[in-house]
Coordinates of C-alpha atoms in Angstrom, one line a residue:
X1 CA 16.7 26.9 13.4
X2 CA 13.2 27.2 14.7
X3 CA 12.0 23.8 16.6
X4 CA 8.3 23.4 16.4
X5 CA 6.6 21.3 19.1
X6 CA 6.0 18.5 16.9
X7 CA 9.5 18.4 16.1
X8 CA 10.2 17.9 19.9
X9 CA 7.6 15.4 20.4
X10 CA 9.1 13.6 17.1
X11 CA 12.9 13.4 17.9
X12 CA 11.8 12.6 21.6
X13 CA 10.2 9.4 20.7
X14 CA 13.1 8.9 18.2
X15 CA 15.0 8.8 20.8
X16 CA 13.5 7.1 23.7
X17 CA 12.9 4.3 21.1
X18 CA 16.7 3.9 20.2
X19 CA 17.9 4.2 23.3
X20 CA 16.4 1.3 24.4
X21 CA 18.0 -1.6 25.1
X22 CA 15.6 -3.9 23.4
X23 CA 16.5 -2.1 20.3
X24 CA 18.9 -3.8 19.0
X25 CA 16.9 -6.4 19.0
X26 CA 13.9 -4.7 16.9
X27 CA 13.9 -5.7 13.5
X28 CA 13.0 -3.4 10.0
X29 CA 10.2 -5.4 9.8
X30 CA 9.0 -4.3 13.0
X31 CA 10.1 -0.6 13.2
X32 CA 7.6 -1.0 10.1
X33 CA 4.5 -2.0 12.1
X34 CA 4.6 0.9 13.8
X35 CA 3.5 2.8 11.2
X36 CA -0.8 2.6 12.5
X37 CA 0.5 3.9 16.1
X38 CA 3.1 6.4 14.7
X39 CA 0.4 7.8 13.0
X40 CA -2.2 8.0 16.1
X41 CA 0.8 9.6 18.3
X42 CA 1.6 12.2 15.3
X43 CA -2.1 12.9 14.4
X44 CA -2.7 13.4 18.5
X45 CA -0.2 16.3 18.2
X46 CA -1.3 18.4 15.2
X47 CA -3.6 21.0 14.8
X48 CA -4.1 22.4 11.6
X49 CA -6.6 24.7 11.3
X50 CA -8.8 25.4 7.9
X51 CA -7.6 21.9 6.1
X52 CA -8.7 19.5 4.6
X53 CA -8.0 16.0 5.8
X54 CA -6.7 14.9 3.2
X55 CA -4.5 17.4 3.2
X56 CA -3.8 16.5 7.0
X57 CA -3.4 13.3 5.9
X58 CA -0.7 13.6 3.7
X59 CA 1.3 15.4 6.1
X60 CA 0.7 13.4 9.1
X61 CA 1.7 10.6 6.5
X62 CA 5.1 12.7 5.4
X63 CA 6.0 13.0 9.1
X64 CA 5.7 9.6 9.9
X65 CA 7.8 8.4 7.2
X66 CA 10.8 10.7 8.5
X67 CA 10.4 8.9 12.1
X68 CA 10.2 5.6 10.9
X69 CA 13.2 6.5 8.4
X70 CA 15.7 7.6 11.5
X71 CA 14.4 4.8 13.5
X72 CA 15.4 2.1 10.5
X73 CA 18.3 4.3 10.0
X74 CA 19.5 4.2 13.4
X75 CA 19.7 0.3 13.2
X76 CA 23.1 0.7 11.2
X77 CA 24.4 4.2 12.0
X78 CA 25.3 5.5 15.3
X79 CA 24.9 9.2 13.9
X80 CA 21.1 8.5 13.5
X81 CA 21.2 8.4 16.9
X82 CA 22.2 11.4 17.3
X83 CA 19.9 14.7 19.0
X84 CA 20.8 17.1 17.1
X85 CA 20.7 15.7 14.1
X86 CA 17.3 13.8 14.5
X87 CA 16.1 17.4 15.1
X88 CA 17.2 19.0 12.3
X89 CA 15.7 16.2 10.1
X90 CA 12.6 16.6 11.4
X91 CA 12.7 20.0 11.8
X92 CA 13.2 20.2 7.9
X93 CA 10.7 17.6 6.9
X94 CA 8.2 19.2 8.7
X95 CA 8.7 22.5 7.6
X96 CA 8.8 21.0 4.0
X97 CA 5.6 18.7 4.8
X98 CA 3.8 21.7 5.8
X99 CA 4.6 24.2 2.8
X100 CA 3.8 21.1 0.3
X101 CA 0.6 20.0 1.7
X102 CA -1.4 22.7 4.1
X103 CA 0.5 26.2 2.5
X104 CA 0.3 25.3 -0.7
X105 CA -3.3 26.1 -2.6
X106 CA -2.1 23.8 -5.8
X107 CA -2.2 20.6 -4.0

């Protein structure tokens, strides 16, 4: 598996955010409110060159939703907290986020 560099920047904040010890603590609700400053610290990362931003949008959007997903996830399952597999999730929704919205000329 390829790892992109905004899989790495992804699954690192994944994890510094669960392995916290004020995470137990967090509820859904706030894991939730993140979603404004997820977006900033994703949007900070990508370049995407000849697209639109709505297009950007839309896949800035997609990737957020996986991190907040494995951070609400992680609140119940240990294996959410897991490396590995919080990079191959976002490894894959990324990959599919790009070929959906910036590769493909339908959308």
């Amino acid at each position: 598996m390829k790892i992109s560099p905004l899989t790495v920047h992804c699954a690192s904040l994944c994890l510094d955010v669960v392995n916290r010890e004020s995470f137990e603590k967090l509820t859904i609700v706030d894991i939730e409110g993140w979603q404004d400053e997820l977006y900033a610290y994703i949007e900070n990362r990508v370049e995407i060159v000849n697209c639109s931003d709505e297009k950007q949008r839309l896949f800035i959007n997609s990737v957020r939703d996986e991190v907040l997903m494995i951070l609400m996830l992680s609140k119940e399952n240990l294996f959410a907290r897991e490396p590995y597999w919080i990079l191959e999730k976002m490894q894959r929704k990324i990959a599919l986020s790009y070929n959906i919205y910036i590769n493909n000329s339908d959308f």
